[in-house]
Coordinates of C-alpha atoms in Angstrom, one line a residue:
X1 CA 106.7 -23.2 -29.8
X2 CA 103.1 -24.4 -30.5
X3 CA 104.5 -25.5 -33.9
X4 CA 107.6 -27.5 -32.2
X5 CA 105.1 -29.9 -30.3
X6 CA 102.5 -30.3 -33.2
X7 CA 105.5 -31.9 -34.9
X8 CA 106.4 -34.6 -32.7
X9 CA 102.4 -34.9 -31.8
X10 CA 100.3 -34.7 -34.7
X11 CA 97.2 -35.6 -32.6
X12 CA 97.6 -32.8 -30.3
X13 CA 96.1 -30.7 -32.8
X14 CA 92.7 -31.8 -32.2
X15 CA 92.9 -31.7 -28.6
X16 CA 95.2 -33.0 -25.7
X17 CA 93.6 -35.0 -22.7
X18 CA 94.9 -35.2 -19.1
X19 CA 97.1 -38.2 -19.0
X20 CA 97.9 -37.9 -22.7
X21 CA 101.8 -38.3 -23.2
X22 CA 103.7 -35.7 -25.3
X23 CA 106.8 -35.6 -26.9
X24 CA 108.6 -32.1 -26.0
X25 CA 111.7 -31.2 -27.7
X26 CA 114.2 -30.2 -25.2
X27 CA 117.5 -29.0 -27.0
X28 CA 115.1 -26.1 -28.7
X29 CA 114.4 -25.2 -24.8
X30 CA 117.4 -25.0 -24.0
X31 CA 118.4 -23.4 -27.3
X32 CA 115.8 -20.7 -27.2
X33 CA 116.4 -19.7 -23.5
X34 CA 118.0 -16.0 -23.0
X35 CA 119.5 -17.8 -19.8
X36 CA 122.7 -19.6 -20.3
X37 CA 122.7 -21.4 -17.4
X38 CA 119.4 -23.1 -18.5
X39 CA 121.0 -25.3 -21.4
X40 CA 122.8 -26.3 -18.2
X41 CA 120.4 -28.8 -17.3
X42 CA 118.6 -31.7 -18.2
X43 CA 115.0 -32.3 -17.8
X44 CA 113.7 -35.3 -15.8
X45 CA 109.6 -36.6 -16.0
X46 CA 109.1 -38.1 -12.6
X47 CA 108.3 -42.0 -13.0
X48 CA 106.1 -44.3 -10.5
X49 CA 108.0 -45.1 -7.5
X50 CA 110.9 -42.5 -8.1
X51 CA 112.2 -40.7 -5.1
X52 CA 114.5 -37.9 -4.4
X53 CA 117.5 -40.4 -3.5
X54 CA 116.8 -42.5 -6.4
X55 CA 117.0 -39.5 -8.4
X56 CA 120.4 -38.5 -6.9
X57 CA 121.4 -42.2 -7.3
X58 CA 120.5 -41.9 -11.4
X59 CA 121.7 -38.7 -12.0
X60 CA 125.1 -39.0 -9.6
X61 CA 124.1 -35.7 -8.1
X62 CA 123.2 -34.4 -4.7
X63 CA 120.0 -33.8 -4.0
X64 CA 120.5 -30.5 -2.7
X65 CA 121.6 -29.6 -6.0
X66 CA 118.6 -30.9 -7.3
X67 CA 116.2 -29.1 -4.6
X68 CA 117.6 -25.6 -5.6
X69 CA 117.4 -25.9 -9.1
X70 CA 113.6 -26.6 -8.6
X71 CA 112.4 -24.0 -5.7
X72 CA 109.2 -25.6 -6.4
X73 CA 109.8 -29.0 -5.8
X74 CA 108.5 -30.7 -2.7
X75 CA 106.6 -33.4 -1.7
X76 CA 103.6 -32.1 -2.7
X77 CA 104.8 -31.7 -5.9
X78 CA 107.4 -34.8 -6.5
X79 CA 104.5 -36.4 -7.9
X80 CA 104.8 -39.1 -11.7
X81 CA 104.6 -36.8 -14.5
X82 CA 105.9 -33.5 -13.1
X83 CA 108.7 -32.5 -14.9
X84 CA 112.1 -31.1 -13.0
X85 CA 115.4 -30.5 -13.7
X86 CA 119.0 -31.9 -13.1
X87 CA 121.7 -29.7 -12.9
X88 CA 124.3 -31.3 -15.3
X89 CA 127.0 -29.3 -14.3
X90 CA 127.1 -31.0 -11.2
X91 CA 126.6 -34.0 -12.3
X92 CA 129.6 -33.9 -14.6
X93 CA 132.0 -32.4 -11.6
X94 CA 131.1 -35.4 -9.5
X95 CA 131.7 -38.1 -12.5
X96 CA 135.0 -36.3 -12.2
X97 CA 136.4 -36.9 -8.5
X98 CA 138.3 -40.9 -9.3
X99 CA 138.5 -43.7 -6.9
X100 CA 141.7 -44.1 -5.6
X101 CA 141.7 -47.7 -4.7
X102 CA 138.8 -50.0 -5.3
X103 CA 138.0 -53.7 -4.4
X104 CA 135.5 -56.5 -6.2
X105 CA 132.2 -56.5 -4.1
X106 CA 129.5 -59.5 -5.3
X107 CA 126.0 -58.4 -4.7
X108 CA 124.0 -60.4 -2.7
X109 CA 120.2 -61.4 -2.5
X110 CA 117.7 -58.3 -1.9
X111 CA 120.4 -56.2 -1.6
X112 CA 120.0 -52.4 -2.5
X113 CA 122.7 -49.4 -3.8
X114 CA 121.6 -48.0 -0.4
X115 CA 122.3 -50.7 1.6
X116 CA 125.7 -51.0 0.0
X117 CA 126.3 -47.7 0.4
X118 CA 125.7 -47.8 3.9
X119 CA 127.6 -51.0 4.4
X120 CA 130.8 -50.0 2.9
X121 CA 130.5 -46.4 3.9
X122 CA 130.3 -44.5 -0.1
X123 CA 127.9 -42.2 -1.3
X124 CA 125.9 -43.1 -4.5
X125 CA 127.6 -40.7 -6.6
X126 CA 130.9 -42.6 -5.6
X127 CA 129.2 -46.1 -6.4
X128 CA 128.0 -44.8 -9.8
X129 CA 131.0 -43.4 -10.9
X130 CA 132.7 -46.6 -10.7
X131 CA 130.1 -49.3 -11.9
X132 CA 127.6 -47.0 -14.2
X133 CA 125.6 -50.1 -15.4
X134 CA 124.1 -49.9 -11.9
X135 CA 121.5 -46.9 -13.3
X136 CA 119.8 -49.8 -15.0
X137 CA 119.0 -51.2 -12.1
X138 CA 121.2 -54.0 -9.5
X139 CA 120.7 -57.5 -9.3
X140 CA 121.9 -60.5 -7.0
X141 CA 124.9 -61.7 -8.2
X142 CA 126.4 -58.8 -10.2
X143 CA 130.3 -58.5 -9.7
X144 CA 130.5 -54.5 -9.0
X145 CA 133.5 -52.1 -7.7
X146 CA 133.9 -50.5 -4.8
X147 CA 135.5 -47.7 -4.2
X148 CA 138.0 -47.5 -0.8
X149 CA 139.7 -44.4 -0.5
X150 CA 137.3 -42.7 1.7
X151 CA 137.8 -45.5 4.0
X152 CA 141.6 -45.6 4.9
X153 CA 142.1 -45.7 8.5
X154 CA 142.5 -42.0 10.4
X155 CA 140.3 -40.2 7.7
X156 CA 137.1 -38.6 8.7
X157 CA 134.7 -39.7 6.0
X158 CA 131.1 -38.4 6.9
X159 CA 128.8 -40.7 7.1
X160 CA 126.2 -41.3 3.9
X161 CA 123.1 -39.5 4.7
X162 CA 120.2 -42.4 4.9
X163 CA 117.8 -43.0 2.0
X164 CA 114.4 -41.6 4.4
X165 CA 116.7 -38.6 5.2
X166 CA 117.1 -37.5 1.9
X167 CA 113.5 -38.1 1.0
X168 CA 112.6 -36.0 3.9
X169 CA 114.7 -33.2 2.4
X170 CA 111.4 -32.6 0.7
X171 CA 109.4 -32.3 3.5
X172 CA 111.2 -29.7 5.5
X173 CA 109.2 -27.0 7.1
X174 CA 109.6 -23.5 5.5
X175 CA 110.6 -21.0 8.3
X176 CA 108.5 -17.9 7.8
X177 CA 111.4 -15.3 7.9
X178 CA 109.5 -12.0 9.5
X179 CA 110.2 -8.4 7.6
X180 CA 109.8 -5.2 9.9
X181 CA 110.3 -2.8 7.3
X182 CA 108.6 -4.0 3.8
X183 CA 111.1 -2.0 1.2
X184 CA 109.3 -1.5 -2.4
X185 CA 110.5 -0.7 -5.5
X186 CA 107.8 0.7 -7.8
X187 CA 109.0 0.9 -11.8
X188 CA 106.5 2.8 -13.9
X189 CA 106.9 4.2 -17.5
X190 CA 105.8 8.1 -16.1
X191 CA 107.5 9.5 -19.0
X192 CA 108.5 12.8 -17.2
X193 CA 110.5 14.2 -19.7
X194 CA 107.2 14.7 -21.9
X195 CA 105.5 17.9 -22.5
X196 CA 102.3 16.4 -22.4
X197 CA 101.2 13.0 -21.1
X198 CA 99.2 10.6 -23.2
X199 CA 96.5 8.5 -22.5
X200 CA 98.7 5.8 -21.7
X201 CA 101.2 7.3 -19.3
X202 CA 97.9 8.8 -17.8
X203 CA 96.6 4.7 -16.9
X204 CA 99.8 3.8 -15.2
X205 CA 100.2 7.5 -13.2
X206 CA 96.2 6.0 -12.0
X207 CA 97.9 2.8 -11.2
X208 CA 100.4 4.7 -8.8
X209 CA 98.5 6.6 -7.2
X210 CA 95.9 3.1 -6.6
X211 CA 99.1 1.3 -5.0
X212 CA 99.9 4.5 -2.9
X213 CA 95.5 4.1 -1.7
X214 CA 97.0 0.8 -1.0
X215 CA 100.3 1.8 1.3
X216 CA 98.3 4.3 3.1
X217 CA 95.4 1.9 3.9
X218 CA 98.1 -0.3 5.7
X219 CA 100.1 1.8 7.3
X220 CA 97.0 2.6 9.3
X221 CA 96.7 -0.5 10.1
X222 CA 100.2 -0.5 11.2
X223 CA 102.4 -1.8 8.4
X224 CA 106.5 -0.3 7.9
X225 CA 106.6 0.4 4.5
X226 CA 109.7 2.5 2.3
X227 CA 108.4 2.7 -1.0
X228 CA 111.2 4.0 -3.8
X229 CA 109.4 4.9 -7.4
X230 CA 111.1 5.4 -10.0
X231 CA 110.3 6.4 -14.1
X232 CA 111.4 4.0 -16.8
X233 CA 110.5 6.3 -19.5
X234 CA 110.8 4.1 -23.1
X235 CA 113.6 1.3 -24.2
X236 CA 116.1 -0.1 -21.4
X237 CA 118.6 3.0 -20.7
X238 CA 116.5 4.3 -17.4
X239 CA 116.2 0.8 -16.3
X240 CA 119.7 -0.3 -16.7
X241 CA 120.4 3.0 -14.8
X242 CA 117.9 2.3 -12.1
X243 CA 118.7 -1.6 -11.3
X244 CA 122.6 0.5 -9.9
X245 CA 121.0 1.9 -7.5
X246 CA 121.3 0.8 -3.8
X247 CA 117.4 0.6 -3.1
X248 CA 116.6 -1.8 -6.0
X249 CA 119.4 -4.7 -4.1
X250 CA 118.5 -3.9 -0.5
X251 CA 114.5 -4.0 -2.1
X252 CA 111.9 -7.0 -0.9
X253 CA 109.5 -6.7 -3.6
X254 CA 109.9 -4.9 -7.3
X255 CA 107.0 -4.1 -9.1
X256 CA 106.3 -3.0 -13.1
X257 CA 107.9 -2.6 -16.0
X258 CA 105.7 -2.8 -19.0
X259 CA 107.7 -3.5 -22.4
X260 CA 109.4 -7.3 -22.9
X261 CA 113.0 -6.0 -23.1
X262 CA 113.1 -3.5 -19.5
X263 CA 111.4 -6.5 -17.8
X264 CA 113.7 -8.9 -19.1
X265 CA 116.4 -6.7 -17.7
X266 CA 114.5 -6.6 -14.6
X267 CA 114.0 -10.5 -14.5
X268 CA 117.5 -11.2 -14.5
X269 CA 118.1 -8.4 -11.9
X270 CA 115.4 -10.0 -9.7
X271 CA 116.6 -13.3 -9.9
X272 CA 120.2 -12.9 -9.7
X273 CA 119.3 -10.9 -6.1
X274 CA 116.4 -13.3 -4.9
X275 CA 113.9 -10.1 -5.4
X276 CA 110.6 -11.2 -5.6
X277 CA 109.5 -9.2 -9.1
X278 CA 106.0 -8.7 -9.8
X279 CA 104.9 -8.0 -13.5
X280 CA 101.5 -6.5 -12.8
X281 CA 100.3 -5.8 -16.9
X282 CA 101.4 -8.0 -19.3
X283 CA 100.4 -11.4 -19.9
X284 CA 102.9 -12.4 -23.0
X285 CA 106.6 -12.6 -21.2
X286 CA 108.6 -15.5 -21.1
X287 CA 110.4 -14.6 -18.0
X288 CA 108.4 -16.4 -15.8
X289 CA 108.9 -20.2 -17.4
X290 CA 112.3 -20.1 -16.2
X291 CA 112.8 -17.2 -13.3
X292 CA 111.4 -18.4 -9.7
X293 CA 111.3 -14.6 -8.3
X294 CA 108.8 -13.8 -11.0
X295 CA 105.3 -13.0 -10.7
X296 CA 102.8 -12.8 -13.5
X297 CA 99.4 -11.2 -12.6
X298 CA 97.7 -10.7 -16.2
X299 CA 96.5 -14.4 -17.1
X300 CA 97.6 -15.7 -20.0
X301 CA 95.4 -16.4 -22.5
X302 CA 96.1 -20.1 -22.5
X303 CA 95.4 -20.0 -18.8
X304 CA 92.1 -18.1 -19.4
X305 CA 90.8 -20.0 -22.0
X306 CA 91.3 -23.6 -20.6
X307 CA 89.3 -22.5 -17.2
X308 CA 86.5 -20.1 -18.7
X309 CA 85.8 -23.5 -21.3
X310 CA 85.9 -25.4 -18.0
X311 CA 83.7 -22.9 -16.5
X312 CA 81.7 -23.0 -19.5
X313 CA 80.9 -26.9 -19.4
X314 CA 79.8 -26.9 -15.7
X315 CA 77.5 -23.9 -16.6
X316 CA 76.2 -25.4 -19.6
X317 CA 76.7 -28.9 -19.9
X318 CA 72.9 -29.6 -19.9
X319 CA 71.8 -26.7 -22.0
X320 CA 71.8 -26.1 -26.0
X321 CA 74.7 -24.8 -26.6
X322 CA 74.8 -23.0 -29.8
X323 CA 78.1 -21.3 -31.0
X324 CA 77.5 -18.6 -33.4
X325 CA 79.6 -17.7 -36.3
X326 CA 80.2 -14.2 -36.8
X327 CA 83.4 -14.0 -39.1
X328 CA 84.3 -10.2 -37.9
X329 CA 87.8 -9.0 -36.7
X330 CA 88.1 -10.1 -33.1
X331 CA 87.0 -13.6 -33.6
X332 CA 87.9 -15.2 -30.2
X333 CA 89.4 -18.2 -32.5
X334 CA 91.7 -19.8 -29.6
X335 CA 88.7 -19.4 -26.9
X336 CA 86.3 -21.4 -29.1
X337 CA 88.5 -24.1 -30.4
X338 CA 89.3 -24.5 -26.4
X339 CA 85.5 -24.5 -25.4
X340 CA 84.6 -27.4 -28.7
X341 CA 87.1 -29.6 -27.2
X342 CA 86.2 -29.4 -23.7
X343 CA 82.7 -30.4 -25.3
X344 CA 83.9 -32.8 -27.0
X345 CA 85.7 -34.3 -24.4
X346 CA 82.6 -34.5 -22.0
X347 CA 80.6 -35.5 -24.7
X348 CA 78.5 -32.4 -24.6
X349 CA 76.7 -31.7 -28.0
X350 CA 76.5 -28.2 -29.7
X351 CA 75.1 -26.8 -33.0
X352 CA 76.8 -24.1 -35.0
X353 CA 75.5 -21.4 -37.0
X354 CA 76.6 -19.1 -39.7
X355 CA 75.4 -15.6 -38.5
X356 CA 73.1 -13.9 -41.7
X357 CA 71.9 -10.5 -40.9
X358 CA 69.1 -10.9 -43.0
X359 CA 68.1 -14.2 -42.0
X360 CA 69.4 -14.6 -38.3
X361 CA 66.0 -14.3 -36.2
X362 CA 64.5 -17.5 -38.1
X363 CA 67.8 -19.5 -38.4
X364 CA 68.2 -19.2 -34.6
X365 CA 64.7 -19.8 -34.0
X366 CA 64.7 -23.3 -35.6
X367 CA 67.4 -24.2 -33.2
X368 CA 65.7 -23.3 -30.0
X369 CA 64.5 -25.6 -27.6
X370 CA 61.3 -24.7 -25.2
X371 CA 62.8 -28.1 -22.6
X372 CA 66.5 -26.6 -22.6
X373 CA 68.1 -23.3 -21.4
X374 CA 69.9 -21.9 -25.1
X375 CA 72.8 -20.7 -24.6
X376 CA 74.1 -18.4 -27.5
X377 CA 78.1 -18.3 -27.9
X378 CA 79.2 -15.6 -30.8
X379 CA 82.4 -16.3 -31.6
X380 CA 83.3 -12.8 -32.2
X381 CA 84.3 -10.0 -28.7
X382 CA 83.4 -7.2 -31.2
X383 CA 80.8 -4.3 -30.0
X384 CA 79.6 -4.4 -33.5
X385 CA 78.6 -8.4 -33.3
X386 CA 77.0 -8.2 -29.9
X387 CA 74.9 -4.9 -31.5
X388 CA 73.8 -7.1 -34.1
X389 CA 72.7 -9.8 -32.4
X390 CA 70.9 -8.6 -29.6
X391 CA 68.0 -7.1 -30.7
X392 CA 66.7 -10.0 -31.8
X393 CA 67.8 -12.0 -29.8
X394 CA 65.5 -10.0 -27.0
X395 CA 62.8 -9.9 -29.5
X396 CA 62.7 -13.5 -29.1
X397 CA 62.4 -13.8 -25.6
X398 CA 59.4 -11.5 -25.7
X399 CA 58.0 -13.3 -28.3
X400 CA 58.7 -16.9 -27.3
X401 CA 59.0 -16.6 -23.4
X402 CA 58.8 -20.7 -23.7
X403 CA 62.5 -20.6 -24.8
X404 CA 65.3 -19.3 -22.6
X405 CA 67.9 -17.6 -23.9
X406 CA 71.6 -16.6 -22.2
X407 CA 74.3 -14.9 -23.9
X408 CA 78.1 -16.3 -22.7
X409 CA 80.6 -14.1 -23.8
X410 CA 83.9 -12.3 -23.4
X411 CA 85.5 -9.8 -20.7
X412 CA 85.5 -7.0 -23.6
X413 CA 81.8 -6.9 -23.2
X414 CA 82.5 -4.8 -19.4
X415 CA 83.8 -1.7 -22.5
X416 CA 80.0 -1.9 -23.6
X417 CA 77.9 -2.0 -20.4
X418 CA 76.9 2.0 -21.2
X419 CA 74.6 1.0 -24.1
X420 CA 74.5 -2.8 -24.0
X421 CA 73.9 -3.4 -19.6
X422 CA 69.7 -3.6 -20.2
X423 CA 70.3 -6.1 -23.0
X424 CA 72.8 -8.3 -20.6
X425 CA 70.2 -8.5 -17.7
X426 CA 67.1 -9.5 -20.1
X427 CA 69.6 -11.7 -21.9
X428 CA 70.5 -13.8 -18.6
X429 CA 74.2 -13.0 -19.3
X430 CA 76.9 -14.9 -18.3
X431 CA 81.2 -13.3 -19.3
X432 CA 84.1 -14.9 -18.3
X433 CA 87.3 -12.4 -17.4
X434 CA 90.0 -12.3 -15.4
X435 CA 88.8 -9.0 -14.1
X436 CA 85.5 -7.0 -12.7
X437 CA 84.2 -4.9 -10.2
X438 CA 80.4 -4.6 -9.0
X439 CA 79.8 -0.7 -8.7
X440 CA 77.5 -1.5 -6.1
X441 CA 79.5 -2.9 -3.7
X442 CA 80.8 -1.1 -0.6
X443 CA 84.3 -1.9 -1.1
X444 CA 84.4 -0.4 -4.5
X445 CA 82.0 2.7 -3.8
X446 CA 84.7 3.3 -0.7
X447 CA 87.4 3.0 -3.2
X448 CA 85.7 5.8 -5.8
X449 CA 84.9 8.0 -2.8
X450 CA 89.0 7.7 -1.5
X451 CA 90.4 8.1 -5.0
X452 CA 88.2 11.5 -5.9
X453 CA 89.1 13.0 -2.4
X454 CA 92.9 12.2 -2.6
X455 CA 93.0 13.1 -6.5
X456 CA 90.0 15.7 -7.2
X457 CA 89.4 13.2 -9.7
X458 CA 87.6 10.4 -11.2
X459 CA 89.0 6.9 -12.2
X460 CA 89.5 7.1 -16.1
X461 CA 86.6 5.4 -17.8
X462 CA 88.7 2.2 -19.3
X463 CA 89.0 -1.7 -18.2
X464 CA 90.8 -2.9 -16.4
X465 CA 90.9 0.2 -14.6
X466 CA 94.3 0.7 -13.8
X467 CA 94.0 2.4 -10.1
X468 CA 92.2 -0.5 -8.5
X469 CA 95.2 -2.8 -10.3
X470 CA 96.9 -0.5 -8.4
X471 CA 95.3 -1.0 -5.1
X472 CA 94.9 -4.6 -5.4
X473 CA 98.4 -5.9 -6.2
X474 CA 99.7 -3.4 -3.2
X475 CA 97.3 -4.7 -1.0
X476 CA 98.0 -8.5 -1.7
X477 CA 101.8 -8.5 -2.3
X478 CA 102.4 -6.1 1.0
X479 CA 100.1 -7.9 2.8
X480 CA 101.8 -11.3 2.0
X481 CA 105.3 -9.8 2.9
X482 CA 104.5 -8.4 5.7
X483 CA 102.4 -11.9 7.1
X484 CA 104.6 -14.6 5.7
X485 CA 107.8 -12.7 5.0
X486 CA 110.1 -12.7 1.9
X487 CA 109.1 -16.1 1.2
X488 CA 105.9 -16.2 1.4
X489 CA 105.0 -18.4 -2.1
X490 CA 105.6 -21.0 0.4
X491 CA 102.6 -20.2 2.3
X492 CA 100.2 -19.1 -0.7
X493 CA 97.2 -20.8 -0.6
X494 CA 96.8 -19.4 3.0
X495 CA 96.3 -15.3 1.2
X496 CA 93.1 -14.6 0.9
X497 CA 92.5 -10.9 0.0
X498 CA 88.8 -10.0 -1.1
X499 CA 89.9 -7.8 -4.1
X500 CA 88.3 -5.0 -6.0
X501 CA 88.8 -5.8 -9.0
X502 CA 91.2 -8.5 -9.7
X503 CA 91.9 -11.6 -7.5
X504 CA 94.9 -13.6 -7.0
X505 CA 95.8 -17.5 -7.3
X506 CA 99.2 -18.4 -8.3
X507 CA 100.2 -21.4 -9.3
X508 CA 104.0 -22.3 -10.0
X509 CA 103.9 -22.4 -13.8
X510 CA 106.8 -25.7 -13.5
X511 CA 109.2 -26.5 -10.5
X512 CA 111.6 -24.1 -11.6
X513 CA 109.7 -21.2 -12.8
X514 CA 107.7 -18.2 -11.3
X515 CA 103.9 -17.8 -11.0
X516 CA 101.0 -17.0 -12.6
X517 CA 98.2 -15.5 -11.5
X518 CA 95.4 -18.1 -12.8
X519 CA 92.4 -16.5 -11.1
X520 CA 89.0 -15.7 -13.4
X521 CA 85.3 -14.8 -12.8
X522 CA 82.0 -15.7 -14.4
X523 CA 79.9 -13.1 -14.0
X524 CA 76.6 -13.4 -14.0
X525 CA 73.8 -10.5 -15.1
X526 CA 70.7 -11.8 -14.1
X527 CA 67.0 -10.9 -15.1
X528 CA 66.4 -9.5 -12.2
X529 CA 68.9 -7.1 -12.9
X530 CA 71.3 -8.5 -9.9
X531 CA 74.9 -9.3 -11.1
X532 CA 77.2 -11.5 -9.1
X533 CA 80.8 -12.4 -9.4
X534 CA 82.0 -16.3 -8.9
X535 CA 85.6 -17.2 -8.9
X536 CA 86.4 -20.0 -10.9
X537 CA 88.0 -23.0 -9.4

């Protein structure tokens, strides 16, 4: 927890700086995990000059062992200060395996453990075993053990795989393994046995029938798909049920689950198949630290706040920034102390302000500039703040057109854009969100036009609006099966799929873990009542 590293890092409750060295307490990882396996392992920062072999030489284990417990780790990634992890149990099977014979070996001058592996024909594992002071390090001179029953005469001992070779273990192509037919497992909570369907059952039947928008769009263009949808109505009974069936193991992609327990069960389903398991709405599961097949595509609010402050800087980073207090009940607490830090950190200056409804046009006033852009943050997502401070705020651009205002705010405001969208334009509007769609666009007028003639229907008037979720994630996911195959996170950054509504850019959350979809927007409404939509790098 948050709580766990403030503990063992006082400091880190001010801010944390890339570079900065923390203390992480790995028994209550391993503790915490719903995984036994995990506590299985220990956890391994990547130093200068470590490589793959002298990993396997430290830890006594293979390095193929080590490669699958991190599906993320390659050479890209076997960088200092990436973090993976050692499977114990196999190091503690090969500390097992005893030497039968052994002789007295002195080390000689530059000599290395792989060149005296290589000389005497022993694999590291064997080497360490017998002399485990070698982990600190070898030295001319030293008096070590070697072991000899591997070499009696008539045996066939393979011979020890070469230092480069293992390294290059990291470097393997990944062969792209082609799927003819794509078979998808849609899990929704439909809730069928109802009389009548609420509002919520309502938003993910609207995200079905956006994913089916999706199927049909690429079967035109000449996709195979077998699509199997099934209802997990409430708790984990239907979804324990449903993971029996044949179609869920034969299945190249799962898809949704809402509630942390059914996508647990579906986690652990995906992962002990090698499904690829995509959790399309929430952003506040574990599963993904720790489950490779995962993928997360609601950003985190950690995730969403570090880049929108980011964001924020580049915007602003020469304006007056001016964060306004409004003390409601949707303070955006975490976002702000985020965005102060990243000021701090690039020594940008800000004022504050106490918002006073009585008082607020003069107190802002006094803190304009006429030589700067202002740029107002309210600290608060509310409909009720923004209401109160936008009227004045507009009165003072018509009354003082020599100071520049802009608003930067929060992806709630898309709810208000019926009775707040003339105030964003005159208020040179800037929101971060890790969601929107421009009604103007053909793409998204082509998608309204398609959903009303398939569903006599309009889109329900809500954000995110759940059928273009719908139609996104189909259109990505079967698009990245059906180009790159079942593994296709190993060819990634080479999607590009022009959404509707929501983007995708995964990153691998650690080199054992899933991913997570990290993309957001700043969208821009601009006096001259044009909006555009930037992704955030």
């Amino acid at each position: 927890s948050v709580d766990d590293i403030y503990n063992l890092n006082p400091e880190s409750k001010e801010s944390i700086k890339a570079g900065s060295v923390l203390k992480i307490p790995q028994h209550k990882a391993a503790a915490k995990t719903a995984n036994k396996e995990e506590s299985e392992y220990v956890y391994h920062t990547i130093q200068h000059k470590e490589t793959l072999y002298s990993l396997t030489v430290k830890y006594n284990v293979p390095a193929a062992s080590i490669i699958n417990a991190n599906p993320g780790l390659s050479a890209a990634t076997f960088n200092s200060g990436r973090i993976i992890r050692i499977p114990i149990q196999e190091q503690q099977v090969a500390k097992a395996k005893p030497a039968v014979k052994e002789i007295e070996y002195t080390v000689e001058k530059k000599e290395t453990i792989y060149h005296i592996c290589k000389k005497f024909n022993v694999t590291g594992e064997e080497l360490l075993s017998l002399n485990p002071e070698l982990k600190k390090g070898i030295k001319a001179g030293m008096t070590i053990k070697i072991p000899t029953s591997g070499n009696q005469k008539g045996e066939n001992k393979s011979e020890t795989p070469h230092e480069h070779e293992i390294n290059a273990m990291l470097s393997t192509p990944k062969k792209i393994e082609p799927v003819n037919t794509i078979r998808l497992v849609l899990m929704l909570p439909f809730m069928e046995e109802n009389a009548k369907l609420d509002a919520t059952s309502s938003r993910f039947i609207e995200y079905y029938e956006g994913f089916l928008l999706a199927v049909d769009s690429l079967k035109d263009m000449g996709y195979s798909i077998d699509l199997s949808v099934y209802d997990t109505g409430e708790g984990t009974g239907k979804v324990k049920n449903i993971l029996e069936e044949d179609a869920l193991k034969q299945a190249h992609l799962i898809i949704g689950a809402v509630s942390n327990d059914q996508i647990g069960e579906v986690a652990k389903f995906a992962q002990k198949n090698h499904i690829r398991y995509v959790i399309p709405f929430t952003s506040k599961n574990d599963d993904v630290l720790s489950n490779a097949y995962v993928y997360q595509v609601n950003t985190p609010h950690s995730y969403l706040y570090d880049k929108a402050s980011e964001a924020g800087c580049d915007l602003f980073g020469n304006d007056n920034v001016v964060i306004l207090n409004i003390k409601d009940n949707e303070e955006k607490t975490d976002f702000i102390k985020t965005f102060k830090a990243e000021m701090r950190q690039r020594k940008i200056h800000y004022k504050e302000l106490n918002f006073n409804s009585n008082s607020f046009e003069n107190d802002i006033t006094a803190l304009l500039k006429s030589d700067q852009r202002n740029v107002i943050v309210p600290t608060s997502s509310s409909e009720e703040a923004l209401n109160r401070i936008k009227s004045p705020l507009r009165t003072i651009t018509d009354n003082r057109p020599e100071c520049i205002l802009t608003l930067f705010g929060y992806p709630e405001w898309q709810t208000y854009m019926r009775t707040s969208l003339d105030d964003f334009y005159a208020l040179n509007t800037y929101i971060y969100s890790n969601f929107y769609a421009d009604n103007l666009s053909k793409n998204v007028a082509e998608f309204y036009t398609k959903y009303k003639t398939w569903y006599s229907k309009n889109l329900i008037n809500t954000f995110p609006k759940y059928g273009m979720l719908g139609f996104d994630t189909g259109m990505f996911f079967i698009g990245a099966l059906h180009k790159y195959g079942i593994h296709f996170e190993n060819h990634l950054d080479k999607i590009h799929y022009n959404s509707l509504q929501t983007n995708f850019d995964f990153e691998r959350v650690n080199n054992w873990g899933g991913f997570i979809n990290t993309n957001i927007f700043i969208v821009h409404f601009q006096t001259d009542f044009n909006v555009t939509r930037t992704v955030v790098r």
